[in-house]
């Protein structure tokens, strides 16, 4: 009790009044002491302490004082935050890391997101102002990305401390902020708007679209207009590449009702302004950038279906599109620029993308415009240069024409032989011919070359699009196209044979022409399944491809060699086993090429060939090349492959590592002679990449290779697990100590695999025993990627040595409780729980079953999803089989009388009726 509560009421009021003197009166202290002389010393001291604290408590501030104090505090906070961001850009690693740690700890602090926004909006005279504000804008974007609507199962989520009021404040001001900051910061604000809109728009952010439309319809500042259009485009991309649904169409309708008219007016207005500012490059660039964004918004709005409004206003849009395709202005063309597209190029790409969208949909209102746009796109293709800056324009234009050529309804446009010949000579051959930029990329940037040229790649190159055009021509005009192509191929091969040193490009084009017309149907996984009857593929191979592969000098015509290897890969299904066995030494020889593209294509070819299948006994598909077929080549194959892997001057090559993995898998029964060498090479590679993981695909195939090797060897001889432990534990220990997050799930999986193969009765061994306790560390289970592998590893521990880890049972049950609380991890929780019930001594487990059943029933009551019902009933069935039905019913009825019967009637029987056991 407070001392003042024991005083007479009037005296307490006096003290309250005298408080406002702002100092402690000695006379008051004396009087108080006299009045309380009968109280204990404890009460006196407590009273003094209270009065001191009472007198030194500031009076409630007036509103003006509070506002000034808040402003001062905000300024101090922003200054401190600005300093932290400045240090995060410091070249000194220790300063930078310290600042990054501070920012990480501040992410969940109340008001932090608002403080960052205030910093972004406030410009200073400091030389570091722009970098600091830009860093802050990136930081804010990442806050939004990970914390605005965090996924509970995302291990990198951030729990932002943001009230609904703060969220509304951010949304109400973010568009205005984007319109007032420099372009570098504007881009980050635009992305932040799109990220918030992904969850809140339109239901929780109904003023967003009206704010954006208001900006681009009323502002005269083109930096503002372009910023708003870019943000709008980012938001509406959500309408592309998604499955149709009522909710999706409701959102599209909501947007269309508000934006379709102002967007059309802006489009026609800006297109109309181009001629009037033809001599002003800066103004033209602003308008063309705006038109590109408008076209991308148009693409998003039309992606699912042609809206009625755009159908009614088709003429306005098509007139504008036609003008943009014909637009030329030398002031906007940089003759010295070879890589970066200009503003005219970019807007024309966006126009053709819209035309291609309409062309693929066969929209009836668009058909009358097709002849005009076919000619315009054709004329555009005639003007594009071979330079990289025109690659996007060339590929989308070729795709548009290909979509028309391949359809029966447009047959009349292209059916004349003269038209087909012109397409071959003016589009196909020029875009298949190797350019200077291709040669440079082949030598200096092989990864980029492979990405655009490799079979199955998502990236598109001119050559890939042109081959698709040839196949589209063959779908409608196979006989005519084949005859015309054959003429060109014969002529080109004659030119090559007359002067191989200087006309090697002719042979390359000839092979690509055959690749284009010979294929009727193919898949990335299985290769060509149907061949054009008018092309003798094997005859062409024996006369023109095989001889190129036999050339021993790897420095001669390397680009042609790569194309010939690609030919073998493409038609791998058409080769017999005997032909493939004959090709294997040639492909292995090309693994020794110094050209990255050549040895990569050779590795990819071998890997694809090893997956080729033929019909076996009973119609079952079996691999064409068996382990026995591959065995004679294993030594040379692995020597060549690891020669690439061990070369420190070469980047990590996922195609080479995938070839190693596939070769090990095919030759699994014949690996004993090479297992030690291969394992040493793989562990050396693991030690190298663990220091700086760069290529996820390479890393994946590296661990897959180790897993295949373990399975192949230990299946035959379980005692070999000891050798694998000796080889692999040191690099695994290094990965875990260095906390290489990308690798830890793989390490746990391989540890589980080795333990699963450990001989029965051998126990866990010293290494596994010492490793077990750290595996229960909560941090490891926080990382979602670790959970499947760790669960498998704990289950393997239980299967091989439950008696040795029985003292850790409570720790494992703690892991189970953590996993069961997450919907994403509940299946793994039951995997672990089943392992505990199956392998742990029953007398050790039963004392915990009441709590376990209680957890399971509470979750069942909270959300009876089909998945969870299946998991829990499967576990109960296992428990009954292990412990008996009476123990099961007793455990349930201990929680609530009659619960066992209730569960039977409301959960078990309905599930059996829905999913009968098989």
GROMACS .gro file of N, CA and C in nm, residues 722-826:
model
  315
  722UNK      N    1   3.075  -4.814  -4.294
  722UNK     CA    2   3.189  -4.765  -4.214
  722UNK      C    3   3.282  -4.682  -4.301
  723UNK      N    4   3.310  -4.728  -4.423
  723UNK     CA    5   3.398  -4.654  -4.513
  723UNK      C    6   3.336  -4.521  -4.552
  724UNK      N    7   3.206  -4.522  -4.578
  724UNK     CA    8   3.138  -4.397  -4.615
  724UNK      C    9   3.141  -4.299  -4.498
  725UNK      N   10   3.122  -4.348  -4.378
  725UNK     CA   11   3.129  -4.260  -4.261
  725UNK      C   12   3.267  -4.195  -4.251
  726UNK      N   13   3.372  -4.272  -4.272
  726UNK     CA   14   3.507  -4.218  -4.263
  726UNK      C   15   3.534  -4.113  -4.370
  727UNK      N   16   3.482  -4.135  -4.490
  727UNK     CA   17   3.503  -4.040  -4.599
  727UNK      C   18   3.418  -3.914  -4.583
  728UNK      N   19   3.290  -3.932  -4.544
  728UNK     CA   20   3.193  -3.823  -4.553
  728UNK      C   21   3.176  -3.743  -4.425
  729UNK      N   22   3.206  -3.801  -4.309
  729UNK     CA   23   3.184  -3.726  -4.185
  729UNK      C   24   3.268  -3.599  -4.177
  730UNK      N   25   3.396  -3.601  -4.219
  730UNK     CA   26   3.473  -3.475  -4.212
  730UNK      C   27   3.411  -3.360  -4.295
  731UNK      N   28   3.377  -3.382  -4.424
  731UNK     CA   29   3.313  -3.270  -4.496
  731UNK      C   30   3.175  -3.236  -4.441
  732UNK      N   31   3.101  -3.336  -4.393
  732UNK     CA   32   2.970  -3.308  -4.334
  732UNK      C   33   2.986  -3.223  -4.208
  733UNK      N   34   3.086  -3.258  -4.128
  733UNK     CA   35   3.110  -3.181  -4.006
  733UNK      C   36   3.147  -3.037  -4.039
  734UNK      N   37   3.224  -3.019  -4.145
  734UNK     CA   38   3.262  -2.884  -4.187
  734UNK      C   39   3.138  -2.805  -4.229
  735UNK      N   40   3.048  -2.868  -4.304
  735UNK     CA   41   2.925  -2.800  -4.348
  735UNK      C   42   2.842  -2.757  -4.228
  736UNK      N   43   2.828  -2.844  -4.129
  736UNK     CA   44   2.747  -2.812  -4.012
  736UNK      C   45   2.813  -2.705  -3.926
  737UNK      N   46   2.944  -2.711  -3.913
  737UNK     CA   47   3.015  -2.610  -3.833
  737UNK      C   48   3.011  -2.473  -3.900
  738UNK      N   49   3.023  -2.471  -4.032
  738UNK     CA   50   3.020  -2.345  -4.106
  738UNK      C   51   2.878  -2.293  -4.124
  739UNK      N   52   2.779  -2.375  -4.083
  739UNK     CA   53   2.637  -2.338  -4.098
  739UNK      C   54   2.605  -2.300  -4.243
  740UNK      N   55   2.644  -2.389  -4.335
  740UNK     CA   56   2.611  -2.368  -4.476
  740UNK      C   57   2.464  -2.409  -4.493
  741UNK      N   58   2.375  -2.312  -4.480
  741UNK     CA   59   2.231  -2.340  -4.472
  741UNK      C   60   2.182  -2.415  -4.594
  742UNK      N   61   2.238  -2.384  -4.712
  742UNK     CA   62   2.193  -2.450  -4.834
  742UNK      C   63   2.223  -2.600  -4.834
  743UNK      N   64   2.324  -2.640  -4.758
  743UNK     CA   65   2.369  -2.779  -4.763
  743UNK      C   66   2.318  -2.865  -4.648
  744UNK      N   67   2.277  -2.804  -4.538
  744UNK     CA   68   2.241  -2.884  -4.421
  744UNK      C   69   2.129  -2.985  -4.448
  745UNK      N   70   2.024  -2.952  -4.524
  745UNK     CA   71   1.923  -3.057  -4.550
  745UNK      C   72   1.981  -3.178  -4.623
  746UNK      N   73   2.071  -3.151  -4.719
  746UNK     CA   74   2.134  -3.263  -4.791
  746UNK      C   75   2.219  -3.348  -4.697
  747UNK      N   76   2.293  -3.282  -4.610
  747UNK     CA   77   2.380  -3.355  -4.516
  747UNK      C   78   2.297  -3.445  -4.426
  748UNK      N   79   2.186  -3.391  -4.374
  748UNK     CA   80   2.101  -3.472  -4.286
  748UNK      C   81   2.041  -3.591  -4.362
  749UNK      N   82   2.004  -3.570  -4.488
  749UNK     CA   83   1.949  -3.681  -4.566
  749UNK      C   84   2.053  -3.791  -4.587
  750UNK      N   85   2.175  -3.751  -4.619
  750UNK     CA   86   2.280  -3.852  -4.642
  750UNK      C   87   2.318  -3.922  -4.512
  751UNK      N   88   2.320  -3.848  -4.402
  751UNK     CA   89   2.345  -3.913  -4.272
  751UNK      C   90   2.238  -4.017  -4.243
  752UNK      N   91   2.113  -3.982  -4.275
  752UNK     CA   92   2.003  -4.077  -4.254
  752UNK      C   93   2.019  -4.199  -4.345
  753UNK      N   94   2.058  -4.174  -4.470
  753UNK     CA   95   2.073  -4.284  -4.565
  753UNK      C   96   2.182  -4.383  -4.520
  754UNK      N   97   2.296  -4.330  -4.476
  754UNK     CA   98   2.405  -4.418  -4.430
  754UNK      C   99   2.361  -4.496  -4.307
  755UNK      N  100   2.291  -4.427  -4.215
  755UNK     CA  101   2.246  -4.494  -4.093
  755UNK      C  102   2.144  -4.603  -4.125
  756UNK      N  103   2.057  -4.578  -4.222
  756UNK     CA  104   1.958  -4.678  -4.260
  756UNK      C  105   2.023  -4.806  -4.316
  757UNK      N  106   2.138  -4.790  -4.383
  757UNK     CA  107   2.208  -4.906  -4.439
  757UNK      C  108   2.300  -4.974  -4.337
  758UNK      N  109   2.316  -4.913  -4.220
  758UNK     CA  110   2.405  -4.970  -4.118
  758UNK      C  111   2.359  -5.112  -4.082
  759UNK      N  112   2.451  -5.207  -4.068
  759UNK     CA  113   2.411  -5.346  -4.042
  759UNK      C  114   2.328  -5.358  -3.914
  760UNK      N  115   2.232  -5.450  -3.918
  760UNK     CA  116   2.148  -5.474  -3.801
  760UNK      C  117   2.234  -5.520  -3.684
  761UNK      N  118   2.205  -5.464  -3.568
  761UNK     CA  119   2.278  -5.503  -3.447
  761UNK      C  120   2.408  -5.430  -3.428
  762UNK      N  121   2.447  -5.348  -3.526
  762UNK     CA  122   2.575  -5.276  -3.515
  762UNK      C  123   2.564  -5.154  -3.424
  763UNK      N  124   2.440  -5.114  -3.389
  763UNK     CA  125   2.422  -4.997  -3.305
  763UNK      C  126   2.446  -4.868  -3.382
  764UNK      N  127   2.457  -4.761  -3.306
  764UNK     CA  128   2.473  -4.630  -3.370
  764UNK      C  129   2.618  -4.595  -3.397
  765UNK      N  130   2.708  -4.641  -3.317
  765UNK     CA  131   2.846  -4.602  -3.331
  765UNK      C  132   2.874  -4.469  -3.263
  766UNK      N  133   2.999  -4.445  -3.236
  766UNK     CA  134   3.039  -4.326  -3.159
  766UNK      C  135   3.002  -4.197  -3.229
  767UNK      N  136   3.028  -4.189  -3.362
  767UNK     CA  137   3.004  -4.064  -3.435
  767UNK      C  138   2.857  -4.028  -3.433
  768UNK      N  139   2.771  -4.122  -3.462
  768UNK     CA  140   2.627  -4.094  -3.465
  768UNK      C  141   2.575  -4.064  -3.325
  769UNK      N  142   2.626  -4.133  -3.224
  769UNK     CA  143   2.580  -4.109  -3.087
  769UNK      C  144   2.613  -3.967  -3.043
  770UNK      N  145   2.733  -3.921  -3.071
  770UNK     CA  146   2.772  -3.785  -3.030
  770UNK      C  147   2.695  -3.678  -3.108
  771UNK      N  148   2.647  -3.714  -3.226
  771UNK     CA  149   2.575  -3.617  -3.309
  771UNK      C  150   2.430  -3.599  -3.268
  772UNK      N  151   2.374  -3.697  -3.194
  772UNK     CA  152   2.229  -3.698  -3.175
  772UNK      C  153   2.178  -3.578  -3.097
  773UNK      N  154   2.236  -3.550  -2.982
  773UNK     CA  155   2.184  -3.441  -2.897
  773UNK      C  156   2.175  -3.307  -2.971
  774UNK      N  157   2.279  -3.267  -3.046
  774UNK     CA  158   2.267  -3.139  -3.119
  774UNK      C  159   2.154  -3.138  -3.222
  775UNK      N  160   2.111  -3.256  -3.268
  775UNK     CA  161   2.004  -3.259  -3.367
  775UNK      C  162   1.871  -3.212  -3.310
  776UNK      N  163   1.858  -3.209  -3.180
  776UNK     CA  164   1.734  -3.164  -3.116
  776UNK      C  165   1.735  -3.014  -3.089
  777UNK      N  166   1.841  -2.945  -3.132
  777UNK     CA  167   1.850  -2.800  -3.112
  777UNK      C  168   1.735  -2.731  -3.183
  778UNK      N  169   1.658  -2.646  -3.115
  778UNK     CA  170   1.540  -2.583  -3.177
  778UNK      C  171   1.571  -2.505  -3.304
  779UNK      N  172   1.689  -2.440  -3.310
  779UNK     CA  173   1.721  -2.359  -3.427
  779UNK      C  174   1.721  -2.442  -3.554
  780UNK      N  175   1.769  -2.565  -3.546
  780UNK     CA  176   1.772  -2.650  -3.667
  780UNK      C  177   1.630  -2.675  -3.718
  781UNK      N  178   1.535  -2.689  -3.629
  781UNK     CA  179   1.398  -2.720  -3.668
  781UNK      C  180   1.321  -2.595  -3.709
  782UNK      N  181   1.378  -2.477  -3.682
  782UNK     CA  182   1.315  -2.352  -3.728
  782UNK      C  183   1.325  -2.339  -3.879
  783UNK      N  184   1.431  -2.396  -3.936
  783UNK     CA  185   1.452  -2.386  -4.081
  783UNK      C  186   1.369  -2.493  -4.150
  784UNK      N  187   1.272  -2.448  -4.225
  784UNK     CA  188   1.174  -2.539  -4.283
  784UNK      C  189   1.240  -2.644  -4.374
  785UNK      N  190   1.345  -2.603  -4.445
  785UNK     CA  191   1.412  -2.696  -4.536
  785UNK      C  192   1.477  -2.813  -4.465
  786UNK      N  193   1.508  -2.796  -4.336
  786UNK     CA  194   1.572  -2.904  -4.259
  786UNK      C  195   1.473  -3.012  -4.214
  787UNK      N  196   1.347  -2.975  -4.202
  787UNK     CA  197   1.250  -3.061  -4.133
  787UNK      C  198   1.237  -3.200  -4.196
  788UNK      N  199   1.215  -3.213  -4.328
  788UNK     CA  200   1.201  -3.350  -4.383
  788UNK      C  201   1.325  -3.435  -4.358
  789UNK      N  202   1.443  -3.377  -4.380
  789UNK     CA  203   1.566  -3.453  -4.364
  789UNK      C  204   1.592  -3.489  -4.218
  790UNK      N  205   1.571  -3.394  -4.128
  790UNK     CA  206   1.592  -3.422  -3.986
  790UNK      C  207   1.493  -3.528  -3.935
  791UNK      N  208   1.370  -3.522  -3.982
  791UNK     CA  209   1.271  -3.621  -3.941
  791UNK      C  210   1.314  -3.761  -3.985
  792UNK      N  211   1.360  -3.770  -4.108
  792UNK     CA  212   1.408  -3.899  -4.159
  792UNK      C  213   1.528  -3.947  -4.077
  793UNK      N  214   1.616  -3.853  -4.040
  793UNK     CA  215   1.735  -3.891  -3.964
  793UNK      C  216   1.697  -3.940  -3.825
  794UNK      N  217   1.606  -3.872  -3.756
  794UNK     CA  218   1.564  -3.917  -3.623
  794UNK      C  219   1.495  -4.054  -3.631
  795UNK      N  220   1.417  -4.074  -3.737
  795UNK     CA  221   1.351  -4.203  -3.755
  795UNK      C  222   1.455  -4.314  -3.776
  796UNK      N  223   1.562  -4.282  -3.849
  796UNK     CA  224   1.669  -4.380  -3.870
  796UNK      C  225   1.739  -4.410  -3.738
  797UNK      N  226   1.761  -4.307  -3.654
  797UNK     CA  227   1.819  -4.330  -3.520
  797UNK      C  228   1.731  -4.426  -3.442
  798UNK      N  229   1.599  -4.404  -3.446
  798UNK     CA  230   1.507  -4.490  -3.370
  798UNK      C  231   1.512  -4.633  -3.422
  799UNK      N  232   1.519  -4.648  -3.555
  799UNK     CA  233   1.518  -4.782  -3.613
  799UNK      C  234   1.645  -4.859  -3.581
  800UNK      N  235   1.759  -4.789  -3.572
  800UNK     CA  236   1.888  -4.858  -3.557
  800UNK      C  237   1.939  -4.862  -3.413
  801UNK      N  238   1.888  -4.773  -3.327
  801UNK     CA  239   1.944  -4.773  -3.191
  801UNK      C  240   1.855  -4.702  -3.091
  802UNK      N  241   1.728  -4.736  -3.087
  802UNK     CA  242   1.635  -4.669  -2.996
  802UNK      C  243   1.680  -4.683  -2.850
  803UNK      N  244   1.734  -4.797  -2.815
  803UNK     CA  245   1.774  -4.819  -2.676
  803UNK      C  246   1.888  -4.727  -2.635
  804UNK      N  247   1.966  -4.680  -2.732
  804UNK     CA  248   2.080  -4.594  -2.700
  804UNK      C  249   2.041  -4.447  -2.684
  805UNK      N  250   1.921  -4.412  -2.727
  805UNK     CA  251   1.878  -4.271  -2.719
  805UNK      C  252   1.750  -4.257  -2.637
  806UNK      N  253   1.719  -4.358  -2.558
  806UNK     CA  254   1.594  -4.354  -2.483
  806UNK      C  255   1.592  -4.237  -2.385
  807UNK      N  256   1.708  -4.195  -2.336
  807UNK     CA  257   1.712  -4.082  -2.243
  807UNK      C  258   1.677  -3.950  -2.311
  808UNK      N  259   1.678  -3.949  -2.443
  808UNK     CA  260   1.644  -3.827  -2.518
  808UNK      C  261   1.499  -3.828  -2.565
  809UNK      N  262   1.417  -3.917  -2.510
  809UNK     CA  263   1.278  -3.928  -2.553
  809UNK      C  264   1.201  -3.798  -2.536
  810UNK      N  265   1.219  -3.732  -2.423
  810UNK     CA  266   1.145  -3.607  -2.401
  810UNK      C  267   1.184  -3.501  -2.503
  811UNK      N  268   1.313  -3.498  -2.539
  811UNK     CA  269   1.357  -3.403  -2.641
  811UNK      C  270   1.291  -3.431  -2.775
  812UNK      N  271   1.278  -3.561  -2.811
  812UNK     CA  272   1.212  -3.595  -2.938
  812UNK      C  273   1.063  -3.561  -2.933
  813UNK      N  274   1.001  -3.581  -2.819
  813UNK     CA  275   0.860  -3.544  -2.806
  813UNK      C  276   0.841  -3.393  -2.813
  814UNK      N  277   0.940  -3.319  -2.766
  814UNK     CA  278   0.935  -3.173  -2.781
  814UNK      C  279   0.939  -3.133  -2.928
  815UNK      N  280   1.022  -3.203  -3.006
  815UNK     CA  281   1.027  -3.179  -3.151
  815UNK      C  282   0.891  -3.212  -3.213
  816UNK      N  283   0.834  -3.326  -3.174
  816UNK     CA  284   0.701  -3.364  -3.224
  816UNK      C  285   0.599  -3.254  -3.196
  817UNK      N  286   0.600  -3.201  -3.075
  817UNK     CA  287   0.502  -3.099  -3.038
  817UNK      C  288   0.520  -2.973  -3.123
  818UNK      N  289   0.644  -2.939  -3.154
  818UNK     CA  290   0.669  -2.822  -3.239
  818UNK      C  291   0.618  -2.846  -3.380
  819UNK      N  292   0.644  -2.964  -3.433
  819UNK     CA  293   0.605  -2.994  -3.570
  819UNK      C  294   0.454  -3.001  -3.585
  820UNK      N  295   0.386  -3.059  -3.488
  820UNK     CA  296   0.242  -3.078  -3.500
  820UNK      C  297   0.167  -2.945  -3.496
  821UNK      N  298   0.231  -2.842  -3.445
  821UNK     CA  299   0.166  -2.711  -3.436
  821UNK      C  300   0.161  -2.640  -3.571
  822UNK      N  301   0.235  -2.691  -3.669
  822UNK     CA  302   0.239  -2.628  -3.801
  822UNK      C  303   0.170  -2.718  -3.902
  823UNK      N  304   0.078  -2.661  -3.978
  823UNK     CA  305   0.006  -2.739  -4.079
  823UNK      C  306   0.102  -2.794  -4.184
  824UNK      N  307   0.206  -2.716  -4.216
  824UNK     CA  308   0.301  -2.760  -4.318
  824UNK      C  309   0.386  -2.877  -4.271
  825UNK      N  310   0.403  -2.891  -4.138
  825UNK     CA  311   0.494  -2.993  -4.085
  825UNK      C  312   0.423  -3.108  -4.013
  826UNK      N  313   0.290  -3.108  -4.015
  826UNK     CA  314   0.218  -3.208  -3.936
  826UNK      C  315   0.246  -3.351  -3.986
   0.00000   0.00000   0.00000
